[in-house]
Amino acid sequence: PFDAIEKTDETVKKDLSDYKGVWVFAEQREGQIMPVVIELLGEARKLAAEIGTEVSAVLCGENVDSMTDELFAFGADQVYFADHPELKNYRTDAYTKVIKEAIEKFKPEIVLLGATHIGRDLGPCLAVKCDTGLTADCTKLEIDPEDKKIRQTRPAFGGNLMATIICPNHRPQMSTVRPGVMDKAEHVPGRKGKAIKLDVSFEDNEIRTKIIKMVKETGELASLIDAEFIISGGMGLGNPDGFELLKNLAEKLGGTIASSRACVDAGWIDHSYQVGQTGTTVKPKIYFACGISGAIQHLAGMQSSDYIIAINKNENAPIFEVADYGIVGDLYEVIPTILEELNRS
Ligand code: FAD
């Protein structure tokens, strides 16, 4: 099927050999580089090594030049940075204009963005402006050193199959990549690179959106991405109070609680705790699945955990197919027993 696409697409005018290098969009918020950028730099280094090219980060903001060292330390050979008051906070039109111009000028072969709220907005806008394609929400990237085309894999049809997509005739090849899926880049303090300042200017009224006020979300929100131990609960908890029991185990292990979507839909817990295809993708050292059946959409968000421990009273629950350790039993008996043992040691 890929050959067929290549032969029939006669609209292509770009000379693909002009495009070189792997770019990572260095998303920052209030001067903090987002964790997904470090994962993308790790992935970019692997892709770049396969095709013998360099890794660059592209950074936008105000007073961001001091952040370039961190990007070099995490593996960027170059940082293209745009410094302008209009870029202080993310806005679609401003960021799209600056990065599109940089892409047209420097012609990267591959552009990777995190599948964050910002990346999911910026990626498609850039792809349209640059007349190329975008594969959204990738969970795996591989490159063929011969044809330099990335095999971009992402869940499709409600997570029921994994689709592998290539971008045959357009450049750059663009992907948004789910946070928490790729390995983080190694941090080498003092690693040097080249900082290249981008020219930025905006015409009057060119940016059509204005930030009037920033309102920060308050209340308890989950931080699952970096957790080493996740104690996740499903409908088997029976009621929202069941999460209190999971919190006891999480506190004992220094971890955090999480949830299946069914509990979120039932209003038992905030969506920020949801793991899975339409929630967060996690990769902890240990993932406890307590009273979770193991639907494919849930597995899509946790099956690359180092160890999975499932507690379920149904010995045929699909979660046991991916679990490293399975405990068949009532979680209200099993978890107190685990806590008792941990308190004893
Ligand atoms: P259930 O399937 O009801 O399972 C409850 C389990 O608890 C059962 O296995 C039962 O044996 C066990 N149990 C009951 N009582 C006990 C007890 N006392 N002790 C031990 N075990 C017990 N789901 C997600 O989680 N994340 C997603 O991101 C997600 N995205 C989706 C996207 C789409 C497009 C669709 C269609 C669905 C999505 N879902 C997602 C929903 C998913 O298909 C399942 O419906 C959901 O994961 C089921 O949640 P659960 O395992 O908590 O509940």
Coordinates of C-alpha atoms and ligand atoms in Angstrom, one line a residue:
P1 CA 0.0 0.0 0.0
F2 CA 2.9 2.4 0.6
D3 CA 4.2 1.9 -2.9
A4 CA 0.8 2.7 -4.3
I5 CA 0.7 6.0 -2.4
E6 CA 4.1 7.0 -3.6
K7 CA 3.4 6.4 -7.3
T8 CA 0.0 8.1 -7.3
D9 CA 1.1 11.3 -5.4
E10 CA 2.1 13.6 -8.2
T11 CA 1.6 16.9 -6.4
V12 CA 5.0 16.7 -4.6
K13 CA 7.4 19.4 -5.5
K14 CA 9.8 19.4 -2.6
D15 CA 13.3 17.9 -3.0
L16 CA 13.4 15.6 -0.1
S17 CA 17.2 15.3 0.0
D18 CA 17.3 19.0 1.1
Y19 CA 15.8 18.0 4.5
K20 CA 18.3 17.0 7.3
G21 CA 18.3 16.6 11.0
V22 CA 15.9 15.7 13.8
W23 CA 14.1 18.5 15.6
V24 CA 12.4 18.5 19.0
F25 CA 10.0 21.2 20.0
A26 CA 11.3 22.2 23.4
E27 CA 8.1 23.0 25.1
Q28 CA 8.6 25.2 28.1
R29 CA 6.1 26.7 30.6
E30 CA 7.2 29.5 32.8
G31 CA 10.8 28.8 32.1
Q32 CA 10.6 25.1 32.9
I33 CA 11.3 22.5 30.1
M34 CA 8.5 20.0 30.1
P35 CA 9.6 16.4 31.0
V36 CA 8.3 15.1 27.6
V37 CA 11.0 17.2 25.9
I38 CA 13.7 15.1 27.7
E39 CA 12.0 11.9 26.5
L40 CA 11.8 13.3 22.9
L41 CA 15.5 14.2 23.0
G42 CA 16.3 10.6 24.0
E43 CA 14.2 9.3 21.1
A44 CA 15.6 11.9 18.7
R45 CA 19.2 10.8 19.5
K46 CA 18.3 7.2 18.7
L47 CA 16.7 8.2 15.3
A48 CA 19.5 10.5 14.5
A49 CA 22.1 7.8 15.2
E50 CA 20.3 5.4 12.8
I51 CA 20.5 7.9 9.9
G52 CA 23.7 9.7 10.8
T53 CA 22.4 13.2 11.5
E54 CA 22.2 15.8 14.2
V55 CA 19.6 16.6 16.9
S56 CA 18.3 20.1 17.4
A57 CA 15.8 21.6 19.8
V58 CA 13.6 24.5 18.9
L59 CA 12.7 26.8 21.8
C60 CA 10.3 29.7 21.9
G61 CA 9.6 32.2 24.8
E62 CA 10.9 35.3 26.5
N63 CA 14.3 35.3 28.0
V64 CA 14.8 31.7 27.1
D65 CA 18.5 31.8 26.1
S66 CA 19.5 30.6 29.6
M67 CA 17.6 27.4 29.0
T68 CA 19.7 26.3 26.1
D69 CA 22.4 24.7 28.3
E70 CA 19.9 22.3 29.8
L71 CA 18.9 21.2 26.3
F72 CA 22.5 20.7 25.3
A73 CA 23.0 18.6 28.5
F74 CA 20.1 16.4 27.4
G75 CA 21.5 15.8 24.0
A76 CA 20.7 18.7 21.6
D77 CA 23.6 19.5 19.3
Q78 CA 21.9 22.8 18.3
V79 CA 19.2 24.9 19.9
Y80 CA 17.3 27.3 17.6
F81 CA 15.7 29.8 20.0
A82 CA 13.2 32.6 19.4
D83 CA 13.1 35.2 22.1
H84 CA 10.3 37.8 22.0
P85 CA 7.7 39.1 24.5
E86 CA 4.9 37.9 22.3
L87 CA 6.2 34.4 22.8
K88 CA 6.2 34.5 26.6
N89 CA 3.2 32.3 26.8
Y90 CA 2.0 29.8 24.2
R91 CA -0.3 31.1 21.5
T92 CA -1.1 29.1 18.4
D93 CA -0.6 31.8 15.8
A94 CA 2.7 33.3 17.2
Y95 CA 4.4 29.9 17.8
T96 CA 3.2 28.5 14.5
K97 CA 4.6 31.5 12.5
V98 CA 8.0 31.4 14.2
I99 CA 8.5 27.7 13.9
K100 CA 7.1 27.4 10.4
E101 CA 9.6 30.0 9.2
A102 CA 12.5 28.2 10.9
I103 CA 11.4 24.9 9.3
E104 CA 11.3 26.5 5.9
K105 CA 14.7 28.0 6.4
F106 CA 16.6 25.1 8.0
K107 CA 14.6 22.2 6.6
P108 CA 14.6 19.4 9.3
E109 CA 13.9 15.9 8.1
I110 CA 11.9 15.0 11.2
V111 CA 10.1 17.2 13.8
L112 CA 8.9 15.7 17.1
L113 CA 6.5 17.3 19.6
G114 CA 5.1 16.1 22.9
A115 CA 1.4 15.1 22.7
T116 CA 0.6 17.6 25.4
H117 CA -2.2 20.2 25.2
I118 CA 0.2 22.6 23.5
G119 CA 1.9 20.0 21.2
R120 CA -1.5 18.7 20.1
D121 CA -2.5 22.2 19.1
L122 CA 0.8 23.3 17.6
G123 CA 1.6 20.1 15.6
P124 CA -1.4 20.0 13.3
C125 CA -1.1 23.8 12.6
L126 CA 2.6 23.5 11.7
A127 CA 1.9 20.5 9.5
V128 CA -0.7 22.3 7.5
K129 CA 1.5 25.4 7.1
C130 CA 4.4 23.3 6.1
D131 CA 2.3 21.3 3.7
T132 CA 3.2 18.0 5.3
G133 CA 1.6 15.2 7.3
L134 CA 1.5 14.5 11.0
T135 CA 1.0 11.3 13.0
A136 CA -0.6 12.2 16.3
D137 CA -0.2 10.5 19.7
C138 CA 2.6 8.1 18.7
T139 CA 3.8 5.4 21.1
K140 CA 6.7 4.0 19.1
L141 CA 9.0 5.4 16.4
E142 CA 11.4 3.4 14.3
I143 CA 13.4 4.5 11.3
D144 CA 14.7 2.7 8.3
P145 CA 18.3 3.9 7.7
E146 CA 17.9 3.1 3.9
D147 CA 14.8 5.2 3.1
K148 CA 14.9 7.5 6.2
K149 CA 11.2 7.1 6.7
I150 CA 9.9 6.9 10.2
R151 CA 7.5 4.1 11.1
Q152 CA 5.2 6.0 13.4
T153 CA 3.1 3.7 15.5
R154 CA -0.1 4.8 17.4
P155 CA -3.2 3.2 18.8
A156 CA -6.1 3.3 16.3
F157 CA -9.8 2.4 16.3
G158 CA -10.3 2.9 20.0
G159 CA -7.1 1.2 20.8
N160 CA -8.1 -2.1 19.2
L161 CA -5.2 -2.1 16.8
M162 CA -1.9 -0.4 16.5
A163 CA -1.4 1.5 13.2
T164 CA 2.0 2.1 11.7
I165 CA 2.1 5.1 9.5
I166 CA 4.7 6.6 7.2
C167 CA 4.9 10.0 5.5
P168 CA 6.0 9.0 2.0
N169 CA 6.6 12.1 0.0
H170 CA 6.5 15.2 2.2
R171 CA 9.0 16.7 4.6
P172 CA 9.5 17.2 7.5
Q173 CA 8.0 14.0 8.9
M174 CA 6.1 15.1 12.0
S175 CA 4.9 13.3 15.0
T176 CA 3.4 14.1 18.4
V177 CA 4.6 11.6 20.9
R178 CA 2.7 10.6 24.1
P179 CA 4.4 11.7 27.3
G180 CA 5.8 8.9 29.5
V181 CA 6.3 6.4 26.7
M182 CA 9.9 7.0 25.5
D183 CA 13.1 6.7 27.6
K184 CA 14.5 9.9 28.9
A185 CA 17.7 11.3 27.4
E186 CA 20.9 10.9 29.4
H187 CA 21.9 14.1 31.2
V188 CA 25.5 15.1 30.6
P189 CA 26.3 18.3 32.6
G190 CA 28.5 20.7 30.7
R191 CA 27.8 19.1 27.3
K192 CA 28.2 21.9 24.7
G193 CA 26.2 22.7 21.6
K194 CA 25.5 25.6 19.3
A195 CA 22.8 28.2 20.1
I196 CA 21.2 29.8 17.0
K197 CA 19.0 32.8 17.6
L198 CA 16.0 33.1 15.2
D199 CA 14.9 36.4 13.8
V200 CA 11.4 37.2 15.1
S201 CA 9.1 40.0 14.1
F202 CA 5.4 40.3 14.1
E203 CA 3.3 42.7 12.0
D204 CA 0.5 44.7 13.7
N205 CA -2.5 42.6 14.3
E206 CA -0.7 39.5 13.0
I207 CA -1.3 37.7 16.3
R208 CA -5.1 37.5 16.6
T209 CA -5.2 36.1 20.1
K210 CA -4.5 38.0 23.3
I211 CA -3.9 36.6 26.8
I212 CA -6.0 38.6 29.2
K213 CA -5.4 36.6 32.4
M214 CA -3.8 33.3 33.4
V215 CA -5.9 31.3 35.8
K216 CA -4.1 28.5 37.5
E217 CA -5.9 25.3 38.2
T218 CA -6.4 24.7 41.9
G219 CA -7.2 21.6 43.9
E220 CA -5.6 18.2 43.9
L221 CA -4.3 17.0 40.5
A222 CA -2.4 13.9 39.9
S223 CA 1.2 13.8 38.9
L224 CA 1.6 10.4 37.4
I225 CA 4.3 10.8 34.8
D226 CA 7.3 10.6 37.1
A227 CA 5.9 8.3 39.8
E228 CA 7.9 5.1 40.5
F229 CA 5.1 3.3 42.2
I230 CA 1.5 3.6 41.1
I231 CA -1.4 2.1 42.9
S232 CA -4.3 2.1 40.5
G233 CA -7.9 1.3 41.3
G234 CA -10.8 0.3 39.1
M235 CA -14.5 -0.4 39.5
G236 CA -13.6 -3.4 41.7
L237 CA -13.1 -0.8 44.5
G238 CA -16.9 -0.7 44.7
N239 CA -17.1 2.9 45.8
P240 CA -14.9 6.1 45.8
D241 CA -13.9 5.5 49.4
G242 CA -11.8 2.6 48.2
F243 CA -9.2 5.1 47.0
E244 CA -8.4 5.8 50.6
L245 CA -7.2 2.3 51.1
L246 CA -5.0 2.7 47.9
K247 CA -3.6 6.0 49.3
N248 CA -2.4 4.1 52.4
L249 CA -0.4 1.7 50.2
A250 CA 0.8 4.6 48.0
E251 CA 2.0 6.5 51.1
K252 CA 3.8 3.5 52.4
L253 CA 5.6 2.9 49.1
G254 CA 6.2 6.6 48.3
G255 CA 4.0 6.4 45.3
T256 CA 0.8 7.8 44.0
I257 CA -2.7 6.6 43.2
A258 CA -4.3 6.3 39.8
S259 CA -7.5 5.1 38.2
S260 CA -9.2 3.4 35.3
R261 CA -11.6 5.5 33.2
A262 CA -14.7 3.8 34.6
C263 CA -14.0 5.3 38.0
V264 CA -13.5 8.7 36.4
D265 CA -16.7 8.4 34.4
A266 CA -18.5 7.4 37.6
G267 CA -17.3 10.7 39.2
W268 CA -15.2 8.9 41.8
I269 CA -11.9 10.6 41.0
D270 CA -10.5 13.5 38.8
H271 CA -9.6 12.8 35.2
S272 CA -6.0 13.7 35.9
Y273 CA -5.6 10.3 37.7
Q274 CA -6.8 8.3 34.6
V275 CA -4.4 5.9 33.0
G276 CA -5.0 4.7 29.5
Q277 CA -5.6 5.6 25.9
T278 CA -7.7 8.6 26.8
G279 CA -5.8 9.4 30.0
T280 CA -2.1 9.4 30.9
T281 CA 0.5 6.9 29.8
V282 CA 2.7 5.8 32.6
K283 CA 5.9 3.8 33.0
P284 CA 6.5 3.3 36.7
K285 CA 8.8 0.7 38.4
I286 CA 5.7 -1.0 39.8
Y287 CA 2.1 -0.6 38.7
F288 CA -0.5 -2.2 41.0
A289 CA -3.8 -2.8 39.2
C290 CA -6.4 -3.2 41.9
G291 CA -9.9 -4.3 40.8
I292 CA -9.1 -3.3 37.2
S293 CA -10.3 -5.8 34.5
G294 CA -7.6 -5.0 32.0
A295 CA -9.5 -3.5 29.0
I296 CA -7.2 -2.8 26.0
Q297 CA -7.7 1.0 26.4
H298 CA -6.4 0.7 30.0
L299 CA -3.5 -1.5 29.0
A300 CA -2.5 1.1 26.3
G301 CA -1.5 3.4 29.1
M302 CA 0.4 1.1 31.5
Q303 CA 1.7 -2.0 29.9
S304 CA 5.3 -0.8 29.5
S305 CA 5.6 -0.5 33.3
D306 CA 8.7 -2.4 34.6
Y307 CA 6.5 -4.7 36.8
I308 CA 2.7 -5.1 36.9
I309 CA 1.0 -6.6 40.0
A310 CA -2.7 -7.3 39.5
I311 CA -5.2 -7.9 42.3
N312 CA -8.5 -9.2 41.0
K313 CA -11.1 -11.6 42.3
N314 CA -11.8 -13.0 38.9
E315 CA -9.0 -15.4 37.9
N316 CA -9.9 -15.0 34.2
A317 CA -9.6 -11.2 34.2
P318 CA -7.6 -10.0 31.1
I319 CA -5.3 -8.0 33.4
F320 CA -3.6 -11.3 34.4
E321 CA -2.3 -11.7 30.8
V322 CA 0.0 -8.7 31.1
A323 CA 0.7 -9.0 34.9
D324 CA 4.1 -10.1 36.1
Y325 CA 2.5 -11.1 39.4
G326 CA -1.2 -11.9 39.8
I327 CA -3.1 -12.2 43.1
V328 CA -6.5 -13.7 42.8
G329 CA -8.6 -12.4 45.7
D330 CA -10.7 -9.6 47.1
L331 CA -8.6 -6.4 47.2
Y332 CA -10.2 -5.4 50.5
E333 CA -8.4 -8.5 52.0
V334 CA -5.3 -8.5 49.9
I335 CA -4.2 -4.8 50.3
P336 CA -4.6 -4.8 54.2
T337 CA -2.5 -7.9 54.3
I338 CA 0.2 -6.3 52.1
L339 CA 0.1 -3.2 54.4
E340 CA 0.4 -5.4 57.5
E341 CA 3.5 -7.1 56.1
L342 CA 5.1 -3.7 55.0
N343 CA 4.4 -2.3 58.5
R344 CA 6.1 -5.3 60.1
S345 CA 9.3 -4.9 58.0
Ligands
FAD1 P1 -14.5 -3.1 35.1 O1 -14.2 -3.5 33.7 O2 -15.9 -3.1 35.6 O3 -13.6 -4.1 36.0 C1 -13.7 -4.2 37.3 C2 -12.8 -5.4 37.8 O4 -12.8 -5.4 39.2 C3 -13.3 -6.8 37.3 O5 -12.3 -7.4 36.6 C4 -13.7 -7.5 38.6 O6 -13.4 -8.9 38.5 C5 -12.8 -6.8 39.6 N1 -13.3 -6.8 41.0 C6 -14.6 -6.5 41.4 N2 -14.6 -6.5 42.8 C7 -13.3 -6.8 43.2 C8 -12.8 -6.9 44.5 N3 -13.5 -6.7 45.6 N4 -11.4 -7.2 44.5 C9 -10.7 -7.4 43.4 N5 -11.2 -7.3 42.2 C10 -12.5 -7.0 42.1 N6 -10.4 2.8 30.2 C11 -9.3 3.2 30.9 O7 -9.0 2.7 32.0 N7 -8.5 4.2 30.4 C12 -8.7 4.8 29.3 O8 -8.0 5.7 28.9 C13 -9.8 4.4 28.5 N8 -10.1 4.9 27.3 C14 -11.1 4.5 26.6 C15 -11.4 5.0 25.3 C16 -12.4 4.5 24.5 C17 -12.6 5.0 23.1 C18 -13.3 3.5 25.0 C19 -14.4 2.9 24.2 C20 -13.1 3.0 26.3 C21 -12.0 3.5 27.1 N9 -11.8 3.0 28.4 C22 -10.7 3.4 29.0 C23 -12.8 2.1 29.1 C24 -12.4 0.7 29.1 O9 -12.8 0.1 27.9 C25 -13.0 -0.1 30.3 O10 -14.4 0.1 30.2 C26 -12.5 0.4 31.6 O11 -11.1 0.4 31.6 C27 -13.0 -0.6 32.7 O12 -12.6 -0.1 34.0 P2 -12.4 -1.1 35.2 O13 -11.4 -2.1 34.8 O14 -12.2 -0.2 36.4 O15 -13.9 -1.7 35.4

